[in-house]
Coordinates of C-alpha atoms in Angstrom, one line a residue:
M1 CA 28.4 12.3 6.0
S2 CA 24.9 13.3 7.2
S3 CA 22.8 15.7 5.7
R4 CA 22.5 17.1 8.5
L5 CA 26.4 17.5 9.6
D6 CA 26.2 18.2 6.1
Q7 CA 24.8 21.3 6.3
R8 CA 26.2 22.8 9.1
S9 CA 27.8 26.1 9.9
I10 CA 27.8 28.4 12.4
S11 CA 28.3 32.4 11.4
V12 CA 31.4 33.5 12.0
P13 CA 31.0 36.0 15.1
E14 CA 33.7 39.1 12.5
P15 CA 33.5 38.2 8.6
E16 CA 35.5 41.0 7.8
L17 CA 38.1 40.8 10.8
T18 CA 41.7 40.5 9.2
P19 CA 44.5 38.9 10.9
E20 CA 46.6 42.4 10.6
A21 CA 43.1 43.9 12.6
L22 CA 43.4 40.8 15.0
I23 CA 47.4 41.1 16.2
E24 CA 46.6 44.9 16.4
R25 CA 44.3 44.5 18.5
A26 CA 46.7 41.8 20.2
R27 CA 49.4 44.4 20.7
A28 CA 47.0 47.2 22.4
M29 CA 46.4 45.0 25.0
Q30 CA 49.9 44.6 26.7
P31 CA 49.8 47.9 28.9
R32 CA 47.4 46.0 30.9
L33 CA 48.6 42.5 30.7
R34 CA 52.0 44.0 32.0
Q35 CA 49.8 46.0 34.5
E36 CA 48.5 43.0 35.2
Q37 CA 50.9 40.5 35.7
H38 CA 51.8 40.4 39.7
E39 CA 48.0 40.3 39.8
T40 CA 47.5 37.1 37.1
E41 CA 51.0 35.1 39.3
L42 CA 48.9 35.2 42.0
R43 CA 45.3 33.8 41.1
G44 CA 47.7 31.6 39.0
V45 CA 45.1 32.6 35.6
H46 CA 44.7 36.0 34.1
S47 CA 41.3 37.4 35.2
E48 CA 37.9 37.0 33.4
A49 CA 37.7 40.3 32.9
L50 CA 40.3 39.6 30.2
H51 CA 39.6 36.2 29.5
H52 CA 36.1 37.9 27.7
E53 CA 38.0 40.5 26.2
F54 CA 40.0 37.5 24.4
R55 CA 37.2 36.1 23.5
K56 CA 35.6 39.1 22.0
A57 CA 38.8 39.7 20.3
G58 CA 38.2 36.9 18.6
F59 CA 42.0 35.4 19.8
Y60 CA 40.2 31.9 20.9
R61 CA 39.1 31.6 17.0
C62 CA 42.5 32.4 15.2
V63 CA 43.7 28.6 13.8
Q64 CA 40.1 27.2 14.3
P65 CA 37.9 26.0 11.5
R66 CA 35.6 28.9 9.6
R67 CA 32.8 26.7 9.4
F68 CA 32.0 25.7 13.2
G69 CA 32.5 29.8 13.4
G70 CA 36.4 29.9 13.1
Y71 CA 38.5 32.8 11.7
E72 CA 40.9 29.8 10.0
F73 CA 44.1 32.0 9.5
D74 CA 47.3 30.5 8.9
L75 CA 49.9 29.6 11.5
K76 CA 51.9 32.5 10.7
T77 CA 49.3 34.7 11.9
F78 CA 48.4 32.7 15.3
Y79 CA 52.4 33.0 16.1
R80 CA 52.4 36.7 15.8
L81 CA 49.3 36.2 18.4
A82 CA 51.2 34.2 20.7
I83 CA 54.4 36.9 20.1
E84 CA 52.2 39.9 20.9
L85 CA 50.7 38.3 23.9
A86 CA 53.9 37.1 25.6
R87 CA 55.9 40.7 24.9
G88 CA 52.3 42.0 27.7
D89 CA 52.2 38.5 29.7
P90 CA 54.6 35.8 28.9
S91 CA 51.8 33.5 31.7
T92 CA 48.7 35.2 29.9
G93 CA 50.0 34.1 26.3
W94 CA 50.3 30.7 27.4
C95 CA 47.3 29.9 28.6
V96 CA 45.5 31.6 25.9
I97 CA 47.6 30.3 23.1
L98 CA 48.2 26.8 24.7
G99 CA 44.0 27.0 25.4
A100 CA 43.5 28.1 21.5
G101 CA 45.8 26.9 19.2
H102 CA 44.2 22.9 20.2
A103 CA 41.0 24.1 17.9
F104 CA 43.7 23.7 15.1
T105 CA 43.8 20.0 16.5
L106 CA 39.7 19.4 17.0
G107 CA 39.9 20.3 13.1
S108 CA 42.7 18.1 12.1
Y109 CA 42.6 15.1 13.6
F110 CA 38.7 14.7 14.3
S111 CA 35.8 13.4 12.8
E112 CA 33.2 16.0 11.3
Q113 CA 31.3 14.4 14.0
A114 CA 33.4 15.1 16.4
Q115 CA 34.2 18.8 15.8
A116 CA 30.1 19.5 15.7
D117 CA 29.1 18.3 18.7
A118 CA 33.0 19.8 20.7
F119 CA 32.2 23.1 18.7
G120 CA 28.9 23.1 19.5
P121 CA 25.9 25.3 18.7
D122 CA 28.3 29.2 18.8
G123 CA 32.0 27.9 18.4
D124 CA 33.0 28.8 21.7
F125 CA 36.2 26.5 22.2
C126 CA 39.0 26.5 24.2
A127 CA 40.9 23.1 25.4
P128 CA 43.9 22.4 26.5
C129 CA 45.9 19.1 25.7
V130 CA 48.6 16.9 27.3
A131 CA 50.9 14.7 25.6
A132 CA 51.5 12.3 28.4
P133 CA 49.5 9.3 28.3
T134 CA 48.9 9.6 32.1
G135 CA 45.4 8.0 31.6
T136 CA 43.6 5.5 29.5
A137 CA 40.2 4.9 27.4
T138 CA 38.6 1.7 27.2
P139 CA 36.2 0.8 24.5
A140 CA 32.6 0.3 26.6
R141 CA 29.2 0.6 24.8
G142 CA 28.9 3.7 22.7
G143 CA 32.4 4.9 23.1
W144 CA 35.2 4.7 25.0
I145 CA 35.5 5.1 28.8
I146 CA 38.3 7.9 29.7
N147 CA 40.1 7.5 32.8
G148 CA 43.3 9.8 34.5
T149 CA 45.0 12.6 35.8
W150 CA 46.7 14.6 33.5
A151 CA 49.3 17.6 35.6
Y152 CA 50.3 20.7 33.3
A153 CA 46.8 20.9 31.3
S154 CA 47.4 24.4 30.4
G155 CA 44.2 26.9 29.7
A156 CA 42.3 24.8 32.2
P157 CA 40.3 27.3 34.6
Y158 CA 38.5 28.8 31.1
A159 CA 38.5 25.7 28.9
T160 CA 35.8 24.8 27.5
H161 CA 37.1 20.6 26.6
F162 CA 40.1 18.7 27.4
M163 CA 42.4 16.6 24.9
P164 CA 44.0 13.4 27.0
S165 CA 46.2 11.7 25.7
V166 CA 45.1 8.4 26.8
I167 CA 46.4 4.9 26.5
M168 CA 44.5 2.8 24.3
P169 CA 43.9 -0.9 23.8
A170 CA 46.8 -2.6 22.0
E171 CA 45.0 -4.3 18.2
K172 CA 48.0 -7.0 18.3
P173 CA 49.6 -8.7 21.5
G174 CA 52.1 -6.7 23.0
E175 CA 52.1 -3.7 21.0
S176 CA 50.9 -0.4 22.5
R177 CA 48.4 2.4 21.6
T178 CA 47.8 6.2 22.1
G179 CA 45.9 8.3 21.4
L180 CA 43.4 11.7 21.7
G181 CA 40.4 11.9 23.4
I182 CA 38.1 14.8 23.7
V183 CA 36.1 15.8 27.0
P184 CA 33.3 18.6 27.6
R185 CA 34.3 20.5 30.8
S186 CA 31.0 18.6 32.6
Q187 CA 32.8 15.5 32.9
W188 CA 36.5 16.4 34.1
K189 CA 37.3 18.6 37.2
M190 CA 40.1 20.7 37.8
L191 CA 42.3 20.5 40.7
D192 CA 43.1 23.7 42.7
D193 CA 47.5 23.0 42.6
W194 CA 48.4 24.9 40.8
G195 CA 51.3 28.1 41.2
A196 CA 53.9 26.3 43.2
I197 CA 56.2 26.1 40.9
L198 CA 59.2 28.7 40.0
G199 CA 58.2 30.8 37.1
M200 CA 54.4 30.7 34.4
R201 CA 52.6 31.0 37.7
G202 CA 50.0 32.5 36.1
S203 CA 50.1 30.2 33.3
G204 CA 46.6 28.5 34.7
S205 CA 48.3 25.2 34.0
N206 CA 45.9 22.8 37.0
S207 CA 45.9 19.1 36.7
I208 CA 43.1 17.9 35.1
K209 CA 41.4 14.2 36.1
V210 CA 38.5 12.3 34.8
E211 CA 36.7 9.7 36.1
E212 CA 34.5 7.2 34.6
A213 CA 34.1 9.8 31.2
L214 CA 31.5 8.0 28.7
V215 CA 32.5 10.2 25.1
P216 CA 31.5 8.8 22.2
E217 CA 33.2 6.4 19.9
T218 CA 34.5 9.4 17.6
H219 CA 35.3 11.8 20.4
V220 CA 38.5 9.4 20.4
V221 CA 41.2 9.2 17.6
P222 CA 44.4 6.7 17.4
T223 CA 46.1 8.5 13.8
P224 CA 46.1 12.1 12.9
G225 CA 44.5 13.2 9.6
S226 CA 41.7 15.2 8.0
R227 CA 40.7 17.2 4.6
L228 CA 37.0 17.9 6.1
H229 CA 37.4 22.0 5.8
R230 CA 39.1 21.7 1.4
N231 CA 42.3 24.0 3.5
P232 CA 45.6 22.2 3.5
M233 CA 46.9 23.6 7.1
Y234 CA 44.1 21.0 8.6
A235 CA 46.6 17.9 6.9
G236 CA 49.0 18.7 8.5
R237 CA 51.7 17.1 10.9
C238 CA 51.7 18.2 15.3
L239 CA 55.1 18.0 16.6
S240 CA 56.3 21.1 15.0
F241 CA 52.9 23.1 15.0
F242 CA 53.5 22.8 19.0
H243 CA 56.3 23.5 19.0
G244 CA 55.9 26.6 16.9
E245 CA 53.5 27.9 19.7
L246 CA 55.8 27.6 23.0
V247 CA 58.4 29.3 20.6
S248 CA 56.2 32.2 19.6
L249 CA 55.3 32.5 23.4
M250 CA 59.1 32.8 23.8
V251 CA 59.3 35.4 21.9
G252 CA 57.1 37.5 22.8
L253 CA 59.1 37.3 26.2
G254 CA 62.5 37.6 24.4
Y255 CA 61.0 40.6 23.4
A256 CA 59.0 41.4 27.3
A257 CA 62.6 41.2 28.9
I258 CA 64.2 43.7 26.2
D259 CA 61.7 46.3 26.7
E260 CA 62.7 45.7 30.5
Y261 CA 66.2 45.3 30.1
E262 CA 66.2 49.3 28.0
K263 CA 64.1 51.2 30.9
I264 CA 66.3 50.3 33.1
I265 CA 69.9 51.3 31.6
R266 CA 67.5 54.6 30.9
A267 CA 67.3 55.1 34.4
R268 CA 70.6 53.9 35.9
S269 CA 73.6 55.2 35.6
T270 CA 77.1 52.6 35.8
L271 CA 78.8 52.5 39.1
F272 CA 82.2 53.8 38.6
P273 CA 83.7 56.7 36.7
P274 CA 83.3 58.2 34.5
V275 CA 80.0 58.1 35.5
T276 CA 76.8 58.1 33.1
P277 CA 73.6 56.8 31.8
R278 CA 74.2 53.2 31.2
Y279 CA 72.1 53.2 27.8
L280 CA 75.1 55.6 26.8
H281 CA 77.4 53.1 28.3
Y282 CA 78.7 50.7 25.3
D283 CA 78.4 47.2 27.7
Y284 CA 75.3 47.6 28.7
Q285 CA 74.5 48.6 24.2
R286 CA 76.7 45.1 23.2
I287 CA 74.2 43.9 25.6
L288 CA 70.9 45.6 24.4
G289 CA 72.4 44.7 20.7
L290 CA 73.3 40.8 21.2
A291 CA 69.9 40.7 23.1
L292 CA 68.1 42.4 19.7
G293 CA 69.2 40.8 17.3
M294 CA 69.2 36.6 18.8
V295 CA 65.3 37.5 19.4
N296 CA 65.0 38.8 16.5
A297 CA 66.3 35.7 14.9
A298 CA 64.2 33.1 16.7
E299 CA 61.2 35.7 16.1
R300 CA 62.2 34.8 11.9
L301 CA 62.7 30.6 12.6
A302 CA 58.9 30.7 14.7
L303 CA 57.1 32.6 11.8
N304 CA 59.4 30.7 9.0
A305 CA 58.5 27.7 10.7
G306 CA 54.4 29.0 10.8
D307 CA 54.9 29.4 6.7
L308 CA 57.2 26.3 6.3
Y309 CA 54.5 24.2 8.0
M310 CA 51.7 24.9 5.5
E311 CA 54.2 25.5 2.2
Y312 CA 54.5 21.5 3.2
C313 CA 50.8 21.0 3.8
R314 CA 49.6 22.5 1.2
R315 CA 52.4 20.7 -1.4
G316 CA 51.0 17.3 0.1
F317 CA 47.0 18.2 0.0
E318 CA 47.3 19.0 -3.7
G319 CA 48.7 15.5 -4.5
G320 CA 52.0 16.2 -4.1
K321 CA 55.0 14.9 -1.7
P322 CA 53.5 13.9 1.8
F323 CA 54.7 16.6 4.9
S324 CA 57.0 14.2 6.3
L325 CA 58.6 13.2 9.1
R326 CA 62.2 14.3 8.5
E327 CA 60.3 17.5 7.3
D328 CA 58.2 17.8 10.5
L329 CA 61.5 17.6 12.6
E330 CA 63.4 19.7 10.7
L331 CA 60.9 22.5 11.4
F332 CA 60.8 20.8 15.5
T333 CA 64.5 20.8 15.7
S334 CA 64.6 24.8 14.2
T335 CA 62.4 25.9 16.3
E336 CA 63.7 24.8 19.2
H337 CA 66.9 26.2 18.4
G338 CA 65.6 29.4 18.1
G339 CA 63.5 28.9 21.9
R340 CA 67.3 27.9 23.0
L341 CA 68.5 31.4 21.4
V342 CA 65.9 33.0 23.6
W343 CA 66.7 31.4 26.1
E344 CA 70.2 32.9 26.0
A345 CA 69.2 36.6 25.1
V346 CA 67.9 36.0 28.3
E347 CA 69.5 34.8 31.0
M348 CA 71.6 38.1 29.7
L349 CA 70.1 40.5 30.1
F350 CA 69.5 39.0 33.4
R351 CA 72.8 38.8 35.0
T352 CA 74.0 42.1 33.5
A353 CA 70.8 43.6 34.7
G354 CA 72.2 44.2 38.2
T355 CA 70.4 42.9 41.0
G356 CA 68.0 44.7 41.2
A357 CA 66.2 43.8 39.4
A358 CA 66.2 40.4 40.6
K359 CA 64.5 41.2 43.5
D360 CA 60.4 40.1 43.6
G361 CA 57.9 42.1 42.2
Q362 CA 60.2 43.1 39.6
R363 CA 59.1 42.2 35.7
L364 CA 62.3 41.2 34.2
Q365 CA 62.9 38.6 37.5
R366 CA 60.0 37.1 36.2
Y367 CA 60.8 37.2 32.8
Y368 CA 64.0 34.6 33.6
R369 CA 61.8 32.6 36.2
D370 CA 59.1 32.1 32.7
I371 CA 61.5 31.2 30.3
S372 CA 63.2 29.0 32.9
I373 CA 60.2 27.0 32.9
Y374 CA 59.9 26.9 28.6
R375 CA 63.8 25.7 29.4
G376 CA 63.1 22.5 31.5
H377 CA 60.2 21.4 29.3
I378 CA 60.6 18.0 27.7
S379 CA 60.5 19.9 24.2
A380 CA 62.9 22.0 24.7
Q381 CA 65.4 19.8 25.1
Y382 CA 67.3 19.8 21.7
E383 CA 70.1 17.3 22.5
T384 CA 66.9 15.0 22.2
I385 CA 65.1 15.7 19.2
A386 CA 68.4 16.1 17.3
Q387 CA 69.3 12.5 17.9
R388 CA 66.3 11.3 16.3
L389 CA 66.5 13.9 13.5
A390 CA 69.8 12.0 12.8
L391 CA 67.8 8.2 12.5
V392 CA 65.9 9.6 10.1
H393 CA 67.9 11.6 8.3
L394 CA 70.5 8.3 8.4
G395 CA 67.7 6.0 7.7
L396 CA 67.5 3.9 11.1
A397 CA 64.1 5.2 12.1
G398 CA 61.1 6.8 11.4
G399 CA 60.0 5.1 7.8
P400 CA 60.1 7.4 4.9
S401 CA 62.4 10.7 5.4

């Protein structure tokens, strides 16, 4: 590495900031996020004022390498941040977390030069990433030419960069190869195509179009892996990290739905004699208790996955057994079942809250729509990943387990 890069370091905005202080900032914003939910949906993304508050609070720097201006907190802290933001507004949480989380991806998979370029002089970084390789990276003099259009680029409105999955030239005839690129904002266009969808309407998941973008050779990588920061968490895997983000957001959504359900049953009475406030009736108490237990369990699955991810990374980093595909899939599938628990809890709350909660503008209706989008997400199809885990367990795919 060059001496210029070896000496490169960006000051952290608040060197003494702790994980607990960061989480408390997110928790304190919940009333405002709830208040702005409707406007966020209409706009398709949270307001610029909120975005500036999130930047000031340090949310985008949570898992960003400290060398490049981040706080380098652990994954458990990041997942807790997702829970608290989504409890205020699931759409906003989705947009922020899926933009902020790719600082972790950049720190894990890309070269020192690429990281220095992308994090820039002040560490201001936010990037959506789309896993579907709906574009190409073609070798060119000085780097790669990237072309394509990627849908569902969550976080696009306030992004500084974009991380597209790309199809790369095969190294051998008949083979296919994919990679991950990093493209600065000046070289892509966000399309005005978000909002006409059932839920997560405020998540800023616009499509991104890239045309003839020339990026340096270091800005496209075919495989992960980096120990640049001397922190084991940047030498892990991507599947379980990504789904841990999503399920943590769903946990926050689940708690938001529970908050709303409790308001409803405290304010309304049963329909048939003996008429009593619903919160005093065992039917509604049972539903609330079931939902609390299910979302609590999902939270424990997500946070435990964050802890185990760090443990597996540390073990391999220190010369022990490497973080394996099987372990990645086990964490992935366990968080999928956390997502399933939240989905079932929110569906139960929605169908027992009464038809008034299904009207436009009602928060519980919004939460039901939002979690329906998660349930249809490709990574929430737990039956599919279950088969892949079984293949690895049986030694039929994936190499060493």
